[in-house]
Short mmCIF file of C-alpha atoms in Angstrom, two decimals:
data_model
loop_
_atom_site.label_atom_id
_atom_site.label_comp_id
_atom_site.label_asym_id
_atom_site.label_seq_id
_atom_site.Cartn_x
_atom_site.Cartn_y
_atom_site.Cartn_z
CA UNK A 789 146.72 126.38 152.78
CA UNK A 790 145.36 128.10 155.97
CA UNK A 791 143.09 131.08 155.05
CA UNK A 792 144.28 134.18 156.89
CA UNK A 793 141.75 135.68 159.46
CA UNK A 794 141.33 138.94 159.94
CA UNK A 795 139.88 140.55 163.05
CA UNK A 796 138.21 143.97 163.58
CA UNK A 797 135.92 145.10 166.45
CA UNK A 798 135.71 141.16 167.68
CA UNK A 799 134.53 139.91 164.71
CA UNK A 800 136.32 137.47 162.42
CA UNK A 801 136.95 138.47 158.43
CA UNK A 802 138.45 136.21 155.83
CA UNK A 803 139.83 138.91 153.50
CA UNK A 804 140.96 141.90 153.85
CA UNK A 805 138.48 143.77 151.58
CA UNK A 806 135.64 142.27 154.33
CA UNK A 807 137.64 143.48 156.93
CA UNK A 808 137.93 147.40 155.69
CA UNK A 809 134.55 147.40 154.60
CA UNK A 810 133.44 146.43 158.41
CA UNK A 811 136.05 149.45 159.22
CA UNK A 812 134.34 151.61 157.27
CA UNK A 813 131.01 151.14 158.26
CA UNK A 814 132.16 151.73 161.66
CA UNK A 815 133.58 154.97 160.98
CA UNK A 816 130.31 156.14 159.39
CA UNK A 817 128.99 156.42 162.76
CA UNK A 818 131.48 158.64 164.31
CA UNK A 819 130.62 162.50 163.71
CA UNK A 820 133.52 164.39 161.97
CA UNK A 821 135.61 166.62 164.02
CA UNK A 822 135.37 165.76 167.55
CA UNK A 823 138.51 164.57 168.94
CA UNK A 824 138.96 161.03 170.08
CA UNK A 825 141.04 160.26 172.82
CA UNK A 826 142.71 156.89 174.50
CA UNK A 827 139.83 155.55 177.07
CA UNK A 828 137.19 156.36 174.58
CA UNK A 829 135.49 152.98 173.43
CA UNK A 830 135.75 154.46 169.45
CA UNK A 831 139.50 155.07 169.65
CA UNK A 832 140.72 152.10 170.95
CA UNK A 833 138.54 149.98 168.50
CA UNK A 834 140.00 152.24 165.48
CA UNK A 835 143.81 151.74 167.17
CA UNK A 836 143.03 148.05 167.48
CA UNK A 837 142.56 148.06 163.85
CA UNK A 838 146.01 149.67 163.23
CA UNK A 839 147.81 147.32 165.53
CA UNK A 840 149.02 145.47 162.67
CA UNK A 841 149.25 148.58 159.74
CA UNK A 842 152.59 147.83 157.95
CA UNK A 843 153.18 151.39 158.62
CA UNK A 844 151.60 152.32 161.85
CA UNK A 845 151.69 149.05 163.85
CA UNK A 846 154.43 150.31 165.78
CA UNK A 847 153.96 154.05 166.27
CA UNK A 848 150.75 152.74 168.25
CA UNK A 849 151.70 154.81 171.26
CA UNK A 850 152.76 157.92 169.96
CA UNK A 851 149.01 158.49 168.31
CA UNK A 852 146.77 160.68 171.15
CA UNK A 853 143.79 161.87 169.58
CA UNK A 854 141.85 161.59 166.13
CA UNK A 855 139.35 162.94 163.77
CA UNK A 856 137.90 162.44 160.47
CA UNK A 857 137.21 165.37 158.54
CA UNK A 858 134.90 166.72 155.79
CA UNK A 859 137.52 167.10 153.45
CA UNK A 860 138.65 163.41 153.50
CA UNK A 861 136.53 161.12 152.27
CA UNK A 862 134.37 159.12 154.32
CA UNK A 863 135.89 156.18 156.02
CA UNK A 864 139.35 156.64 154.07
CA UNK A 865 141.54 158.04 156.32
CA UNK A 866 141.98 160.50 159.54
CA UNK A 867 143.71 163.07 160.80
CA UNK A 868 145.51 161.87 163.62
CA UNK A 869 148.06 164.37 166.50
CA UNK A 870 151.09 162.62 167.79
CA UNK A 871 152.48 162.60 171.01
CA UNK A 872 155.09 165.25 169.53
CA UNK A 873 152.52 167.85 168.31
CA UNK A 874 152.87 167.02 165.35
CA UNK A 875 150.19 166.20 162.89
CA UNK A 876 149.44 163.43 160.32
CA UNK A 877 146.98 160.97 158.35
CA UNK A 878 146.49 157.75 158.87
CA UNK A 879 144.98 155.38 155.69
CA UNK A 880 142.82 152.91 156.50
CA UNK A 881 142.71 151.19 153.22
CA UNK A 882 145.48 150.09 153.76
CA UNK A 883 144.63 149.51 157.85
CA UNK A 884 144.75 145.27 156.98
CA UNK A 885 146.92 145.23 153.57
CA UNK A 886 150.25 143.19 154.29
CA UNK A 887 153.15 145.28 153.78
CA UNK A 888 154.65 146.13 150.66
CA UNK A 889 156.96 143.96 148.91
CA UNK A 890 160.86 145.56 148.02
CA UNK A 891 159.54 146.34 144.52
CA UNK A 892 156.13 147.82 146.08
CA UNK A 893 158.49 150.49 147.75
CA UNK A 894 160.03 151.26 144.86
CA UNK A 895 156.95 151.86 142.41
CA UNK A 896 155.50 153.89 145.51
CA UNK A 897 158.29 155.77 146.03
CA UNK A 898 158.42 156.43 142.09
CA UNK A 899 155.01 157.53 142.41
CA UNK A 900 155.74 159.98 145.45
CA UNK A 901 158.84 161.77 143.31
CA UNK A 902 156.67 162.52 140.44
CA UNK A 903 153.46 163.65 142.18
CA UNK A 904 153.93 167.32 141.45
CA UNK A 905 153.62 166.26 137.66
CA UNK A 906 150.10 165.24 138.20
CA UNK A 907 149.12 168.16 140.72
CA UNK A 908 150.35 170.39 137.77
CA UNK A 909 147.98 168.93 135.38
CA UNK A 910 145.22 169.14 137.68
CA UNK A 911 146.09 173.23 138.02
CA UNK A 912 145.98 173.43 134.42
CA UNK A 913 142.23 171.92 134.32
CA UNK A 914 141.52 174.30 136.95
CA UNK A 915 142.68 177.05 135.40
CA UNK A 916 141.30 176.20 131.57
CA UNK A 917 144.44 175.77 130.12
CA UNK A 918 143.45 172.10 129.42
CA UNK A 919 139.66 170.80 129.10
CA UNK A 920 137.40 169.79 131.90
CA UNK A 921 136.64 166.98 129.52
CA UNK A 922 137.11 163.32 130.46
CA UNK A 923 138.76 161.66 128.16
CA UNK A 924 137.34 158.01 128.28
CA UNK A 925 133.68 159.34 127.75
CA UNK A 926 134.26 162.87 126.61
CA UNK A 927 131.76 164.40 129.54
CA UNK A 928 132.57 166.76 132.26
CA UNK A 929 134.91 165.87 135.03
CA UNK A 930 133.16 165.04 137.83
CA UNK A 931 134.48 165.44 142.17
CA UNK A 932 136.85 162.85 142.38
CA UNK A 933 138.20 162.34 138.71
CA UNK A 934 142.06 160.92 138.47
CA UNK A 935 145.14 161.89 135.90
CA UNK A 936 145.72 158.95 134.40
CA UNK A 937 148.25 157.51 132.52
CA UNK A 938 148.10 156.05 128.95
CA UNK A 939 150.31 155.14 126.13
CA UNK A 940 152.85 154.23 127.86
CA UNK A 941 150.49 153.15 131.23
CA UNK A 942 152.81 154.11 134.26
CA UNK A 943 153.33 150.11 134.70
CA UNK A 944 155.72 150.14 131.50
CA UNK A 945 157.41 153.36 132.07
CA UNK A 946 158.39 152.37 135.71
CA UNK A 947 159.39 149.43 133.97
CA UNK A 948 161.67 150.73 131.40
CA UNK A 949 163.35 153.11 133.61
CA UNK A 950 163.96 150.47 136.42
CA UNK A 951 165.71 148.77 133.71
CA UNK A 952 167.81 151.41 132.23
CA UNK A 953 168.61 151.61 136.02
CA UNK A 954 170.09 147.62 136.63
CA UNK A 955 166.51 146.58 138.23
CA UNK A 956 164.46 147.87 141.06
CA UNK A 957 166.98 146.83 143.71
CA UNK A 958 169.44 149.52 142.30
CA UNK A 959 167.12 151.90 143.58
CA UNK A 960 167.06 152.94 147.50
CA UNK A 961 164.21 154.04 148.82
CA UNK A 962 163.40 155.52 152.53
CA UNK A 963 160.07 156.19 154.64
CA UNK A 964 158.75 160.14 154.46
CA UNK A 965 159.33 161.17 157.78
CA UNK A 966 155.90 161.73 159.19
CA UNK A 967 154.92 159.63 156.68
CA UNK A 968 153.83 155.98 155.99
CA UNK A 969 155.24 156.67 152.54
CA UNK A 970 158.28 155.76 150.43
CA UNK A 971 160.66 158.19 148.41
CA UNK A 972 164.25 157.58 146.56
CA UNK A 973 166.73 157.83 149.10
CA UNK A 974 169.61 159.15 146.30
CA UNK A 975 168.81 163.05 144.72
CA UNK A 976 170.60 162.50 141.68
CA UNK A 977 168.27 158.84 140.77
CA UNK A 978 165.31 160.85 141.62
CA UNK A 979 166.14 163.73 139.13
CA UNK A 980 166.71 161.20 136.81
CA UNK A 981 163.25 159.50 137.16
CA UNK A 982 161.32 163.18 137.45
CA UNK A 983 162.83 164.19 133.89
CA UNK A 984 162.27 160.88 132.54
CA UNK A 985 158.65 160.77 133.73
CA UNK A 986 158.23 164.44 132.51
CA UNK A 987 159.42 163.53 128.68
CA UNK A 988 157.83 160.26 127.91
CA UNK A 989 154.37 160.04 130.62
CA UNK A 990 151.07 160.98 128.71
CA UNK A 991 148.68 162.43 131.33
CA UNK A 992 144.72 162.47 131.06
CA UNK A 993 142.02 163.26 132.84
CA UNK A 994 139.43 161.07 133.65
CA UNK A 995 136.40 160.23 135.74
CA UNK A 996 136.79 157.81 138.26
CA UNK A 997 133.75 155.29 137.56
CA UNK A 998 134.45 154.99 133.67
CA UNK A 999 138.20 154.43 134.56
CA UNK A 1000 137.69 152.03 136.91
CA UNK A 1001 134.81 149.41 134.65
CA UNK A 1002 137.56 149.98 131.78
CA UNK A 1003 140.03 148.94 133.78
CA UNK A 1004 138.44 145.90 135.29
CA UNK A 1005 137.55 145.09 131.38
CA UNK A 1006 140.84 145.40 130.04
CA UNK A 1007 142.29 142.91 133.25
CA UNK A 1008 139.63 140.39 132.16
CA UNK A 1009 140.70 139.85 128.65
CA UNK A 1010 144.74 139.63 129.93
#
């Protein structure tokens, strides 16, 4: 089987992981928040790397400047202005990622709908109502920790919905405008999935690095 080649800045990568860790370093030499503009040698080596982003390959022209920004983290993303006025963020983890398969949109889309849910829980940490406490190792949340989801994981409740449903293709999905994104396309299915979400997810907080060796432990012994 051939091994797909990925390019960046005229250099050759054979996965993608290679390839966005070349992007990144490249980014790490561009000072945050100075505009960068078509004609400047930075910008066009940062578009050439979105020419084939599943979500940006072709909305090439309508990006006219860029800039990364303190708040977002180092070599993830930017914030780019369109040829509209209006503005957005581009991902670059997912700058060389093939596009998302029919079920892909619909567990991202899932995800989207029930977003608030986990924003909420974060505003509750903030606010004390529930421990700064992570619950994997039982020290204090660090920058960076995630809500996580256990007992049911979020795999098996998107997975018993979807099938309470008739199957993922019995949901539509449709881009966020402005958005690389995916969201259910029908109110009354996305209701359903918020309330369902709401009564049977159990949300935690936990730090990221913990959360991710436990995770790459409990994929190893599948």
């Amino acid at each position: 089987m051939a091994t797909r080649t990925i390019a960046f800045n005229g250099t050759p990568h054979t996965t993608t992981k290679a390839a966005t860790l070349a992007l990144r370093e490249f980014v790490t030499t561009i000072p945050q928040r100075i505009w960068l503009r078509p004609g400047d040698p930075r910008f066009e080596v940062l578009r050439g790397a979105l020419e084939n982003h599943y979500s940006w390959g072709d909305r090439l022209d309508e990006i006219v400047k860029l800039r990364f920004e303190p708040e977002i983290p180092t070599g993830t993303a930017c914030r780019v202005i369109l040829s509209d006025g209006r503005s957005d963020k581009v991902s670059w983890t997912r700058a060389f990622k093939p596009a998302p398969t029919a079920y892909g949109r619909v567990v991202a889309a899932m995800r989207y709908e029930v977003g608030d849910q986990s924003r909420d829980y974060r505003d509750k940490i903030a606010a004390g109502e529930i421990p700064a406490t992570c619950a994997l190792t039982r020290r204090p949340l660090e920058p960076g920790y995630e809500i996580d989801h256990y007992a049911p994981t979020f795999e098996r409740l998107v997975a018993e919905w979807l099938d309470g449903q008739g199957g993922f293709d019995a949901i539509p999905v449709e881009r966020i405008e402005g958005s690389g994104g995916w969201r259910i396309a029908d109110d009354e299915i996305a209701d359903d999935w918020w309330f369902y979400h709401r009564d049977h997810a159990r949300l935690r907080a936990v730090n990221a690095e913990p959360h991710k060796r436990r995770t790459k432990r409990q994929s190893a012994t599948r």
